[in-house]
PDB file of C-alpha atoms in Angstrom:
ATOM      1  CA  UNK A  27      -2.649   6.591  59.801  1.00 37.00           C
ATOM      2  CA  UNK A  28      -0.774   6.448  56.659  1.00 50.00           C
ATOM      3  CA  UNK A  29       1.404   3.442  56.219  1.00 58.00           C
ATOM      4  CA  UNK A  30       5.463   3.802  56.026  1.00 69.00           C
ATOM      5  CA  UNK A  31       7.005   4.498  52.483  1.00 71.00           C
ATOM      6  CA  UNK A  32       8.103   1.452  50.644  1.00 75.00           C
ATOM      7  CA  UNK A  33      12.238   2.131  49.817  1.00 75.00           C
ATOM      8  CA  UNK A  34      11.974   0.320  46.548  1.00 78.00           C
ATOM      9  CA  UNK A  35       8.981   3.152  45.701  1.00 83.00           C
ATOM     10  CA  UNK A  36      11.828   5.850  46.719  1.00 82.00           C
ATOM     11  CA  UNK A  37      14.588   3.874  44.584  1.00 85.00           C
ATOM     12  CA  UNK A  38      11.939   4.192  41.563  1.00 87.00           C
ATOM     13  CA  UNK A  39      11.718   8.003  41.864  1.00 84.00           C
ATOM     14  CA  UNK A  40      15.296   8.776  42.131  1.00 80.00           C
ATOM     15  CA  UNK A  41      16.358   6.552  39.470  1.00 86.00           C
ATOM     16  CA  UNK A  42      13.440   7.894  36.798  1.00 86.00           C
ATOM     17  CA  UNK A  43      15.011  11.497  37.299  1.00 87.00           C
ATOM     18  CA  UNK A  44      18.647   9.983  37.253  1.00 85.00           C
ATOM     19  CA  UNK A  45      17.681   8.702  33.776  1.00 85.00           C
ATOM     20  CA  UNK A  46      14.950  10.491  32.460  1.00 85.00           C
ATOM     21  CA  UNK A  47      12.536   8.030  31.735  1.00 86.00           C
ATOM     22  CA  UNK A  48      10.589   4.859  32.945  1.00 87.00           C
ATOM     23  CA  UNK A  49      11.670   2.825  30.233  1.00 87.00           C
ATOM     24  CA  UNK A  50      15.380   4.171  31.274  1.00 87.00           C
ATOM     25  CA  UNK A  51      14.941   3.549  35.069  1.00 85.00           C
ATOM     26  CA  UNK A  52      13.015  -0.339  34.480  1.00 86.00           C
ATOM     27  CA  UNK A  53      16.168  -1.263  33.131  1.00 87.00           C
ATOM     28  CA  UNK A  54      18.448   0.517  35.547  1.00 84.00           C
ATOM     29  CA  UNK A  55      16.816  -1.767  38.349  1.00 84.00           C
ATOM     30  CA  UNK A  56      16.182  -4.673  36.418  1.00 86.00           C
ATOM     31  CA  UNK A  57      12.835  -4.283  36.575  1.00 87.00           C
ATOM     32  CA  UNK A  58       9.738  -4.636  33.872  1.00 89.00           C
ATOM     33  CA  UNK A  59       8.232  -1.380  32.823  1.00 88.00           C
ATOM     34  CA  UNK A  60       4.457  -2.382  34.191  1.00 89.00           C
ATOM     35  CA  UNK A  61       6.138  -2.233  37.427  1.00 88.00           C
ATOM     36  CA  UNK A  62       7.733   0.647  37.245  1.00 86.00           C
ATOM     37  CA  UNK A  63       4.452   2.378  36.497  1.00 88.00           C
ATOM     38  CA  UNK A  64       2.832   0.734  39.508  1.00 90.00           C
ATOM     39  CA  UNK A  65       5.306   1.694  41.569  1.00 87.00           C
ATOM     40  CA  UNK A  66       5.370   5.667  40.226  1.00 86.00           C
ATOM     41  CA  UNK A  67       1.261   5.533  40.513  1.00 89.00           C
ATOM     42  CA  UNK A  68       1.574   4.278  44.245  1.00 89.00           C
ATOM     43  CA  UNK A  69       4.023   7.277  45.225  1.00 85.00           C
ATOM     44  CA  UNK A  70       1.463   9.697  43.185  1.00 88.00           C
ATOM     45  CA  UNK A  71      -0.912   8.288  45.436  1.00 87.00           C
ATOM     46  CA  UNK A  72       1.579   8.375  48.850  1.00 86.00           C
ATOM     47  CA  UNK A  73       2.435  11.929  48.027  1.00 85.00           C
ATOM     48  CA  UNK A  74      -0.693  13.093  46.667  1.00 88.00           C
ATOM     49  CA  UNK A  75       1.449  14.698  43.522  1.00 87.00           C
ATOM     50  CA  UNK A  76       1.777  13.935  40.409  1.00 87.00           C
ATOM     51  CA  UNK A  77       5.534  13.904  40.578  1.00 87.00           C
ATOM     52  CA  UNK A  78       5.971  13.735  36.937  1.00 87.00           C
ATOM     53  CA  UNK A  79       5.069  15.258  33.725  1.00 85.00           C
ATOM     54  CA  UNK A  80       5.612  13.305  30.349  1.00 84.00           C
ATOM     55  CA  UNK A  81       7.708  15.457  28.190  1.00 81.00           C
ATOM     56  CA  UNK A  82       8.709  14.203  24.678  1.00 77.00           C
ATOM     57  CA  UNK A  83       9.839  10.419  25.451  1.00 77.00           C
ATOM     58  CA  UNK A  84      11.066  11.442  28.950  1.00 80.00           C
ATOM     59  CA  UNK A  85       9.659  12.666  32.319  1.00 84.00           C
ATOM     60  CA  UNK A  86       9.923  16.209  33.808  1.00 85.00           C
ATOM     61  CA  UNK A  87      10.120  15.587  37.719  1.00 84.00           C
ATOM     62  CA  UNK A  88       7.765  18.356  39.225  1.00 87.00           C
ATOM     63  CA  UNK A  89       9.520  20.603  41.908  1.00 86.00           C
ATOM     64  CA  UNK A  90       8.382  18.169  44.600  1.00 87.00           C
ATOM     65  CA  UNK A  91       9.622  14.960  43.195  1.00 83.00           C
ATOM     66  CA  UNK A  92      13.428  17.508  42.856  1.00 84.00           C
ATOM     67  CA  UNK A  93      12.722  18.112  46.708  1.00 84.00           C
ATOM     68  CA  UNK A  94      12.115  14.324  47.326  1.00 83.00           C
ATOM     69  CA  UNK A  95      15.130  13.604  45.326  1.00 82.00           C
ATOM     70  CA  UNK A  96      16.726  15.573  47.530  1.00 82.00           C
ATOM     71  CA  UNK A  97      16.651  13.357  50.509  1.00 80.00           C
ATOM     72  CA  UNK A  98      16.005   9.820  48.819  1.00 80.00           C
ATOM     73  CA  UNK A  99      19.309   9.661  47.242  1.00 78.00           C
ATOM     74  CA  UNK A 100      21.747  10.246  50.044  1.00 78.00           C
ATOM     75  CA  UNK A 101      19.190   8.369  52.198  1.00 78.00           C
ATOM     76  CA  UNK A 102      19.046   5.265  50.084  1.00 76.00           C
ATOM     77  CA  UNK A 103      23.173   5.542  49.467  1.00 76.00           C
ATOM     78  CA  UNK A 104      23.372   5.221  52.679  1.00 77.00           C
ATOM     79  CA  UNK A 105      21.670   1.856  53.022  1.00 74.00           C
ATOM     80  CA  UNK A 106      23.592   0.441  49.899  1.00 71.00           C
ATOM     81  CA  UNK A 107      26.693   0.867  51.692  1.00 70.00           C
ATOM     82  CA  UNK A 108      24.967  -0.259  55.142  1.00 69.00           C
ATOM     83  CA  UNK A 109      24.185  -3.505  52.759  1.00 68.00           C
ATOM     84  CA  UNK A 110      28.026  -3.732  52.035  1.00 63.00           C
ATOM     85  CA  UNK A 111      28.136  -5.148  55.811  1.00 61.00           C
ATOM     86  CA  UNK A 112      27.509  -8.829  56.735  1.00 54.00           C
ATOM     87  CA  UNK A 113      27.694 -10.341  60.084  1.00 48.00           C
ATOM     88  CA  UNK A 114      29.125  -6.856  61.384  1.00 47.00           C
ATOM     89  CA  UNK A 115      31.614  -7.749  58.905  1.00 48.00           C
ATOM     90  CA  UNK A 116      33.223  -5.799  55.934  1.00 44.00           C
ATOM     91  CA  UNK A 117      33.010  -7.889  52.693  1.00 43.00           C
ATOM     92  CA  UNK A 118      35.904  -7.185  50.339  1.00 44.00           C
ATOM     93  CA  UNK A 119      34.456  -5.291  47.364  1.00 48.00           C
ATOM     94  CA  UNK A 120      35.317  -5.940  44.147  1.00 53.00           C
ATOM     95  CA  UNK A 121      37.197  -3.286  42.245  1.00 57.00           C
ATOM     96  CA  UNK A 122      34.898  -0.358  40.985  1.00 74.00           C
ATOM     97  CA  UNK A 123      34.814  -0.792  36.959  1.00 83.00           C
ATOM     98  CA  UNK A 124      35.714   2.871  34.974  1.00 91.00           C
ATOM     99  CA  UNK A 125      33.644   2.621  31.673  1.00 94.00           C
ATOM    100  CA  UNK A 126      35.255   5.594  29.579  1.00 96.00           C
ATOM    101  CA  UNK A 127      33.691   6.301  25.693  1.00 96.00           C
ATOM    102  CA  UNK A 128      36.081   8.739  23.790  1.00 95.00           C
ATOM    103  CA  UNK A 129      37.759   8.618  20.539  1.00 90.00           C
ATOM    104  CA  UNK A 130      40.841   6.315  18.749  1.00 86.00           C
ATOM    105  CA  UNK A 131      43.616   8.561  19.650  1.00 90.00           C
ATOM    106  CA  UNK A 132      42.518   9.695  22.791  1.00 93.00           C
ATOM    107  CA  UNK A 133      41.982   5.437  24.099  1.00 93.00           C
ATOM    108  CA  UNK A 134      45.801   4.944  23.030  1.00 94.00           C
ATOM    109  CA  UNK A 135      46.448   8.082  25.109  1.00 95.00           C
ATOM    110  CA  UNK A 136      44.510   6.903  27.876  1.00 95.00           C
ATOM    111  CA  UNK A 137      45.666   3.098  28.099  1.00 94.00           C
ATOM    112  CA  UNK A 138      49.365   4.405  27.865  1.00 95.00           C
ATOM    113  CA  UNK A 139      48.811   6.652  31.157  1.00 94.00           C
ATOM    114  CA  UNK A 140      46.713   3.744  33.055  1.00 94.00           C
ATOM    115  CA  UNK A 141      49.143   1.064  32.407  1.00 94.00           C
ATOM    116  CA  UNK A 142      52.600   3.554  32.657  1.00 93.00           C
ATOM    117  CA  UNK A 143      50.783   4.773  35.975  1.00 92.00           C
ATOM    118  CA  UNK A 144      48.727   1.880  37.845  1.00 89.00           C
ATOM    119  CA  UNK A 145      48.463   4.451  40.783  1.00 90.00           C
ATOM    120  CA  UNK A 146      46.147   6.987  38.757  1.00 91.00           C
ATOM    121  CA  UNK A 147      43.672   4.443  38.878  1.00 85.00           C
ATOM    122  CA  UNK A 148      43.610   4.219  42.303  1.00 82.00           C
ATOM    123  CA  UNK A 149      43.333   0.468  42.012  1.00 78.00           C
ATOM    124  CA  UNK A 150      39.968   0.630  39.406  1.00 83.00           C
ATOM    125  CA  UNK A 151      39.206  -1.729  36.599  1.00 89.00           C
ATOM    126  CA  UNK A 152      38.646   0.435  33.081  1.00 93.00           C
ATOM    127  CA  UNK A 153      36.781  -0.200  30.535  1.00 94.00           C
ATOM    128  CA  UNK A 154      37.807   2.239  27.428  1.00 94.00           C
ATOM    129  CA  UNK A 155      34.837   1.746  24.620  1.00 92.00           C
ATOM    130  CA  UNK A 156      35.003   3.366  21.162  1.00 91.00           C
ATOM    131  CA  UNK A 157      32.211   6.327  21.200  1.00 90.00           C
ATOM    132  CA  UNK A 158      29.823   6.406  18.635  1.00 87.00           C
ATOM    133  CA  UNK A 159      29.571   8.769  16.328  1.00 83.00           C
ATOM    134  CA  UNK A 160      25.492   9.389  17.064  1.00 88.00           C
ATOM    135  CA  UNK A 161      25.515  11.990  19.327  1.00 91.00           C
ATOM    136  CA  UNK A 162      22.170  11.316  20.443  1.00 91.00           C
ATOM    137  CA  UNK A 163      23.488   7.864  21.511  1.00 92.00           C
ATOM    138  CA  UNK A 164      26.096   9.414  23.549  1.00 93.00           C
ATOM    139  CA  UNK A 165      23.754  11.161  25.527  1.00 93.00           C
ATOM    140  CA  UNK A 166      21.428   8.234  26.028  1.00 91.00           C
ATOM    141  CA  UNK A 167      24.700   6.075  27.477  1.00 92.00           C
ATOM    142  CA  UNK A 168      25.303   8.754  29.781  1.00 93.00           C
ATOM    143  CA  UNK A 169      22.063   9.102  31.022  1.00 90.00           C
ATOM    144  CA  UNK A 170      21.552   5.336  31.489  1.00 87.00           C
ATOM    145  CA  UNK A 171      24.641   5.320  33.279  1.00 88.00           C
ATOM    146  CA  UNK A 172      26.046   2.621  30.935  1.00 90.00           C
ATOM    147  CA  UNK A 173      29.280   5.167  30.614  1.00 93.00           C
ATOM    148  CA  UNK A 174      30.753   7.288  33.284  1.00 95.00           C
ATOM    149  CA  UNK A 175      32.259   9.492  31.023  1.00 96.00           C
ATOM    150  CA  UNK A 176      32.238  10.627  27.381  1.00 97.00           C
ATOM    151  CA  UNK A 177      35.026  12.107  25.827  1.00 96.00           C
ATOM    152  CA  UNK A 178      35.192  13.624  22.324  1.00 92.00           C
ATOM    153  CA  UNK A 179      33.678  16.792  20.438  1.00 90.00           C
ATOM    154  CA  UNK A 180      30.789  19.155  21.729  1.00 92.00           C
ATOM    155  CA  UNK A 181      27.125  17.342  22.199  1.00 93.00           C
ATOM    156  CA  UNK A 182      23.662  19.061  22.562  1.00 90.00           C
ATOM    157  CA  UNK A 183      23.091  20.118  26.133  1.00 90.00           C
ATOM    158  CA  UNK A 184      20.941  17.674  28.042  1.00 89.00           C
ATOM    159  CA  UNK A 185      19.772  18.750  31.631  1.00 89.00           C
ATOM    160  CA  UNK A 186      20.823  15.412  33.223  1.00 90.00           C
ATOM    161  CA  UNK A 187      24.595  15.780  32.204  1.00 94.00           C
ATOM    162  CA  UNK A 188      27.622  17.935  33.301  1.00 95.00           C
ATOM    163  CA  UNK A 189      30.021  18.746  30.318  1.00 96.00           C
ATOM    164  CA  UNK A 190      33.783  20.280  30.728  1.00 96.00           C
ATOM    165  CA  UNK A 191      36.113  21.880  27.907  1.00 95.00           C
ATOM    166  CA  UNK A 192      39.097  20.122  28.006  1.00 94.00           C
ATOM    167  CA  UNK A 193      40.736  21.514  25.450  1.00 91.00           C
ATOM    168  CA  UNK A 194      40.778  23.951  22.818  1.00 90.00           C
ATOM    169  CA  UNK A 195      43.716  23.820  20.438  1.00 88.00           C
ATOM    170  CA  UNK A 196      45.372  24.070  16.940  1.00 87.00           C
ATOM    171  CA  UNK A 197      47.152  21.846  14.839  1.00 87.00           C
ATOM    172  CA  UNK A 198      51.129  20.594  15.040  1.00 89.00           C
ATOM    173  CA  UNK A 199      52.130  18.758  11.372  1.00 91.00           C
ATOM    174  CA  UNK A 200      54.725  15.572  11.716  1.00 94.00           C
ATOM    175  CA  UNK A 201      55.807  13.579   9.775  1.00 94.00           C
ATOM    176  CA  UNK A 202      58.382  10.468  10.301  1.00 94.00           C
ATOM    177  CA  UNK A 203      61.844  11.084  11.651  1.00 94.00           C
ATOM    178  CA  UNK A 204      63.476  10.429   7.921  1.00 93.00           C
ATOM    179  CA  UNK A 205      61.138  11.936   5.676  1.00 94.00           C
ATOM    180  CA  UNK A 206      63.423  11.760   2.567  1.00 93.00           C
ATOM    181  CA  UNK A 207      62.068  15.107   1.215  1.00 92.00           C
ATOM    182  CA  UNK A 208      60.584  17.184   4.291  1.00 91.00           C
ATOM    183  CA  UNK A 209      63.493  18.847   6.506  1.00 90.00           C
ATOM    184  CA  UNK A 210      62.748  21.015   9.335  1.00 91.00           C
ATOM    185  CA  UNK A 211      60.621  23.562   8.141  1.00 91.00           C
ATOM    186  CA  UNK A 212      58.064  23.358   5.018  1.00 88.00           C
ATOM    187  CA  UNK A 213      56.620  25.631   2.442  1.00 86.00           C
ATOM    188  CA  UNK A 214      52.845  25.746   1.286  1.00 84.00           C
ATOM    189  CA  UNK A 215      54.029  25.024  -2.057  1.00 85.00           C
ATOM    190  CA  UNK A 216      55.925  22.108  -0.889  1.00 85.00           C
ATOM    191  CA  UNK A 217      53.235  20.859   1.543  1.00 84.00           C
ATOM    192  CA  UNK A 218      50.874  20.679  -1.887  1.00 81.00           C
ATOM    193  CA  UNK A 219      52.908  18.257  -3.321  1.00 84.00           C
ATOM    194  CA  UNK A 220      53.218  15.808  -0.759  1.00 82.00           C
ATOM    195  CA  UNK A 221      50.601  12.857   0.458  1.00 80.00           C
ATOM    196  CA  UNK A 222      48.521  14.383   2.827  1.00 80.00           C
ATOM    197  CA  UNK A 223      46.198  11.691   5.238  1.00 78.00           C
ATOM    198  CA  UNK A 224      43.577  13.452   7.390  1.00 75.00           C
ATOM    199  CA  UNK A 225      41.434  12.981   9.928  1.00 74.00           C
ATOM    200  CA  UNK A 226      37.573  12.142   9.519  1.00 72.00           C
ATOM    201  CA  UNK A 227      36.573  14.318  12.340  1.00 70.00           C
ATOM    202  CA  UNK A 228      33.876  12.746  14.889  1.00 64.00           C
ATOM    203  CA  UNK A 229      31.512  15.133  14.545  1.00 61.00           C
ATOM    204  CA  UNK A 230      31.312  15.001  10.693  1.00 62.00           C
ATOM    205  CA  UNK A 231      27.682  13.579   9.118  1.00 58.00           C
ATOM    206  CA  UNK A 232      28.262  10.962   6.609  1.00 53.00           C
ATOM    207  CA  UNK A 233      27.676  12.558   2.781  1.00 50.00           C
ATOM    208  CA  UNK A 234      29.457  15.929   4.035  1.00 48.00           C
ATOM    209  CA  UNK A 235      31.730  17.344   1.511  1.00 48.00           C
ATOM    210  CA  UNK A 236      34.942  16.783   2.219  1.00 46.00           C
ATOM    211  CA  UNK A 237      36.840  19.303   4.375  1.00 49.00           C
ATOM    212  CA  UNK A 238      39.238  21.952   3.264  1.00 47.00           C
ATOM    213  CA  UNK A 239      41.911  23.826   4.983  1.00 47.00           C
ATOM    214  CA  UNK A 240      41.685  27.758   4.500  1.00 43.00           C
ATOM    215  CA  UNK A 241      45.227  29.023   4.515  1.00 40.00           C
ATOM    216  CA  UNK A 242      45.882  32.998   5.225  1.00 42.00           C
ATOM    217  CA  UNK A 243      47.476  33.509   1.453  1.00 40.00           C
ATOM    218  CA  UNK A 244      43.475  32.058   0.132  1.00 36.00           C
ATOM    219  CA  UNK A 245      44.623  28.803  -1.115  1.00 37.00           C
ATOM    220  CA  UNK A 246      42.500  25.672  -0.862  1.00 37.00           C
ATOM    221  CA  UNK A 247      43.885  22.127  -0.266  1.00 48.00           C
ATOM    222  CA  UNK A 248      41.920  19.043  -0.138  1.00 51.00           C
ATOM    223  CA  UNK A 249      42.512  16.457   2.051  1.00 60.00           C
ATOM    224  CA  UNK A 250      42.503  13.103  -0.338  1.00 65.00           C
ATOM    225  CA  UNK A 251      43.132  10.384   1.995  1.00 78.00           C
ATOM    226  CA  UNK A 252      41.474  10.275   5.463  1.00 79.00           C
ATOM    227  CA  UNK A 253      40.535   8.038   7.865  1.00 80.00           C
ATOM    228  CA  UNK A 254      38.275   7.718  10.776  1.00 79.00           C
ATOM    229  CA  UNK A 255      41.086   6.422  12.988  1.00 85.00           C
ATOM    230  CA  UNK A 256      44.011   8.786  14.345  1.00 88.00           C
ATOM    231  CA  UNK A 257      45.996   5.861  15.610  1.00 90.00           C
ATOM    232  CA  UNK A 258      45.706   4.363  11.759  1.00 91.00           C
ATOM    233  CA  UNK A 259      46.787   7.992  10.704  1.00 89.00           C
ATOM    234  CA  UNK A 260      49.790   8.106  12.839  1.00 93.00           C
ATOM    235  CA  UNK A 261      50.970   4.537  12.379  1.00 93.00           C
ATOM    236  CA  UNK A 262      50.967   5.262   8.355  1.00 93.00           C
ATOM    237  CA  UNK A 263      52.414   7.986   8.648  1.00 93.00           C
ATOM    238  CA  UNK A 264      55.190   6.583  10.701  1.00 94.00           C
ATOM    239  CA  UNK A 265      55.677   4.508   8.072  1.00 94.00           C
ATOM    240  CA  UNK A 266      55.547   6.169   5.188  1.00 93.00           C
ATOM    241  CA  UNK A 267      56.197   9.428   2.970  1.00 92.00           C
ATOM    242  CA  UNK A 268      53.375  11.082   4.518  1.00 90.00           C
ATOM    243  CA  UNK A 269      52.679  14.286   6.203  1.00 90.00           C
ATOM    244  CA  UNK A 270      49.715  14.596   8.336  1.00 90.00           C
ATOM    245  CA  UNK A 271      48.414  17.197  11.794  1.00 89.00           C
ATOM    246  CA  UNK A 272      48.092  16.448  15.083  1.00 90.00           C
ATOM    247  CA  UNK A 273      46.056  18.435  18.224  1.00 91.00           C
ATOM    248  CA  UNK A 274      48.769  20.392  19.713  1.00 92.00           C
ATOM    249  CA  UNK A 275      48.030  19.277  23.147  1.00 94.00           C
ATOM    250  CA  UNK A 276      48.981  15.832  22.031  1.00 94.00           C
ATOM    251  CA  UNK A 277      51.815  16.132  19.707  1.00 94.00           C
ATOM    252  CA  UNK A 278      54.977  15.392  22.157  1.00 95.00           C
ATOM    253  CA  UNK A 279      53.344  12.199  23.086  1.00 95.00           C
ATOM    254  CA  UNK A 280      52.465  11.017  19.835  1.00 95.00           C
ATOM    255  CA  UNK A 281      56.193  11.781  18.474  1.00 96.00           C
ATOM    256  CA  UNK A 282      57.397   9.956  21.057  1.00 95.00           C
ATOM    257  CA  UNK A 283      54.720   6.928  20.206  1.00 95.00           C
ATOM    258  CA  UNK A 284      55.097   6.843  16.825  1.00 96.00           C
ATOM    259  CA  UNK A 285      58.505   7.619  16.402  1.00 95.00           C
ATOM    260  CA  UNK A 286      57.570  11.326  14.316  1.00 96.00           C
ATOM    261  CA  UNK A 287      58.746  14.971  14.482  1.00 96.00           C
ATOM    262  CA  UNK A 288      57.333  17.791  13.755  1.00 95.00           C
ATOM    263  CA  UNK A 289      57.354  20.039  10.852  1.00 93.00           C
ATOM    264  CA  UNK A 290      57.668  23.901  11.322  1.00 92.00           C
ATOM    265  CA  UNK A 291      55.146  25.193   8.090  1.00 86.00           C
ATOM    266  CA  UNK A 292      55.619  29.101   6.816  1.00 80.00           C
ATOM    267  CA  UNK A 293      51.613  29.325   6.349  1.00 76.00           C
ATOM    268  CA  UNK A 294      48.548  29.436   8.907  1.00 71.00           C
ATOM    269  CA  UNK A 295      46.251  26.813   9.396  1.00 69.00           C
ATOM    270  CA  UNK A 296      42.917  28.139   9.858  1.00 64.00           C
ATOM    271  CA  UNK A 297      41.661  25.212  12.010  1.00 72.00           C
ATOM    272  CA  UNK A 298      40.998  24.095  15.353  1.00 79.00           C
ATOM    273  CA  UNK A 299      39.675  21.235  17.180  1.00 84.00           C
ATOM    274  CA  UNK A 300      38.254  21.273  20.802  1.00 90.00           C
ATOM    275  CA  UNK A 301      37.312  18.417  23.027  1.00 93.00           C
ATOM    276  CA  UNK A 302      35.278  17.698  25.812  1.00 96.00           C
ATOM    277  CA  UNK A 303      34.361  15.544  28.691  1.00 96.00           C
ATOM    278  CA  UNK A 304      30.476  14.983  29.705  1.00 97.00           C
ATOM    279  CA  UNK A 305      29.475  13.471  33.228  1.00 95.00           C
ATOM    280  CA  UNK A 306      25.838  12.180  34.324  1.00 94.00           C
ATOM    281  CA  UNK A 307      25.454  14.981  37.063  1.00 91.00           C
ATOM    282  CA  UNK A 308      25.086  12.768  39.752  1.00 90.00           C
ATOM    283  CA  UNK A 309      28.863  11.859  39.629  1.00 91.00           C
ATOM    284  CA  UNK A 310      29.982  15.193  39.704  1.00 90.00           C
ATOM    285  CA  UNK A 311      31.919  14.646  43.042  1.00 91.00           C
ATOM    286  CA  UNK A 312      32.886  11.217  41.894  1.00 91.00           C
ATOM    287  CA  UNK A 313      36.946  11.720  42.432  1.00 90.00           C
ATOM    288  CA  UNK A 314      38.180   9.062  39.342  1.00 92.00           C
ATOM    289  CA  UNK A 315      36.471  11.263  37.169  1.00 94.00           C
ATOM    290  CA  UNK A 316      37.414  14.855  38.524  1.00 94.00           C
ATOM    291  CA  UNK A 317      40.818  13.292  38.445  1.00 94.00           C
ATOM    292  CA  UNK A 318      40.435  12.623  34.104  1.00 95.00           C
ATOM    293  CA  UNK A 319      39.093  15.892  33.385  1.00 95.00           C
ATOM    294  CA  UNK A 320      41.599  17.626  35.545  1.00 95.00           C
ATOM    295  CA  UNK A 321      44.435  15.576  33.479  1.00 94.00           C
ATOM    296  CA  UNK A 322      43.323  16.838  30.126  1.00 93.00           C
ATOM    297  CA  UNK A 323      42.625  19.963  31.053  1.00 92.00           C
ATOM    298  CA  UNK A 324      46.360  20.318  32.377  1.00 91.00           C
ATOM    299  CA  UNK A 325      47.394  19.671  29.159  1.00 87.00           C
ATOM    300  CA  UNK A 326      46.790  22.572  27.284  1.00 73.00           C
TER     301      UNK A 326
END
């Protein structure tokens, strides 16, 4: 008769195709990488499958191991929480910890709603981390698990994460309240004489020209002075006789925060910027996070 499944051999499985590879999982559960494979060899030999094919620097679960998946996880879920209990009584938990990656702007956004609104927390420690700009990296903190969710512009697809548009918007132009020079409404002529600061966008590789505007009339304006940081954009230009553009969706807010107004322009902005959240897919019914995306996407 065969012998009875270890549950650390079932945790192994579950957590290589929650993160994609060995190396991934060994450090998920703390564990060297030698046993990791001695543990994956002994279910290959329980199951008499090979469970997993190497692919790239990753492993492809076969449709078995997806099956197994299937009823380890809730299985072994179970028994975490069953651990929770001591003595037949419940332990106080700690306070889960939110680990959030997005972008400057967007962490001011986010701190302001947490701290104006304990409540939306529902009582959860955050973590808000700047994201890098690697997109590769992104992926790779996802799929470790070492960030529930990523915020920011568009990244490859990857098979072990859920993404959501948030977001798809133009551009609002402020500038502070007493601009000497800039009244309610601005020409293109105008606009080309003034100090423009822009954005570094995320998403843009380092030796990239730098970005134009296209305006509907064919002119062509350079942005001179930029900066990586939206919050350092906003504060100088709260400051200062500066004129810079915002993401619609945020632009009430960041009057209000930085003490701006906007700037009604006679010429079109060919320009957009879009923004979205990414989940590992096993938190896709994780409410915290249902309850971000669903905030953002409200705003638009």
């Amino acid at each position: 008769m065969q012998s009875k499944l270890d549950l650390n051999l079932a945790r192994i499985l579950y957590e290589i195709i929650d993160s994609g590879s060995v190396s991934a999982a060994a450090e998920s559960l703390k564990m060297n990488i030698s046993a990791i494979s001695t543990g994956l060899n002994k279910l290959r030999s329980y199951h008499n499958n090979v469970l997993f094919f190497r692919q790239g620097n990753g492993m492809q679960p076969t449709a078995l191991a997806l099956e197994l998946y299937k009823f380890y996880r809730p299985a072994l879920n179970l028994l975490d929480e069953a651990d929770k209990l001591k003595n037949s009584t419940l332990q106080v938990a700690t306070s889960p910890k939110l680990r959030i990656a997005t972008i400057p702007l967007l962490d001011l956004f986010l701190a302001d709603k947490f701290l104006d609104e304990p409540s939306f927390c529902d009582g959860s420690n955050w973590d808000i981390i700047s994201i890098p700009r690697d997109p590769d990296m992104r992926v790779e903190h996802l799929r470790r698990k070492q960030i529930d969710i990523d915020i920011g512009v568009g990244l490859p697809k990857d098979k072990s994460l859920l993404s959501y548009l948030l977001f798809d918007c133009g551009w609002v132009m402020v500038c502070k309240k007493d601009h000497p020079r800039i009244k309610q409404r601005i020409t293109l002529e105008q606009y080309k004489q003034e100090s423009l600061l822009g954005l570094i966008s995320a998403g843009e590789k380092f030796g990239k020209e730098l970005p134009i505007f296209q305006y509907e009339d064919g002119s062509l304006l350079i942005k001179r002075f930029r900066s990586s940081s939206m919050v350092t954009v906003l504060l100088q230009v709260s400051t200062r006789e500066l004129v810079t553009v915002v993401p619609t969706v945020f632009a009430p807010w960041a009057c209000k925060r930085f003490n701006l107004r906007t700037v009604e322009y006679d010429f079109f902005i060919n320009d957009f910027v879009a923004m979205y959240a990414y989940i590992h897919h096993s938190e896709k019914n994780n409410l915290m996070l249902k309850k971000i995306i669903k905030f953002f996407s409200d705003l638009k």
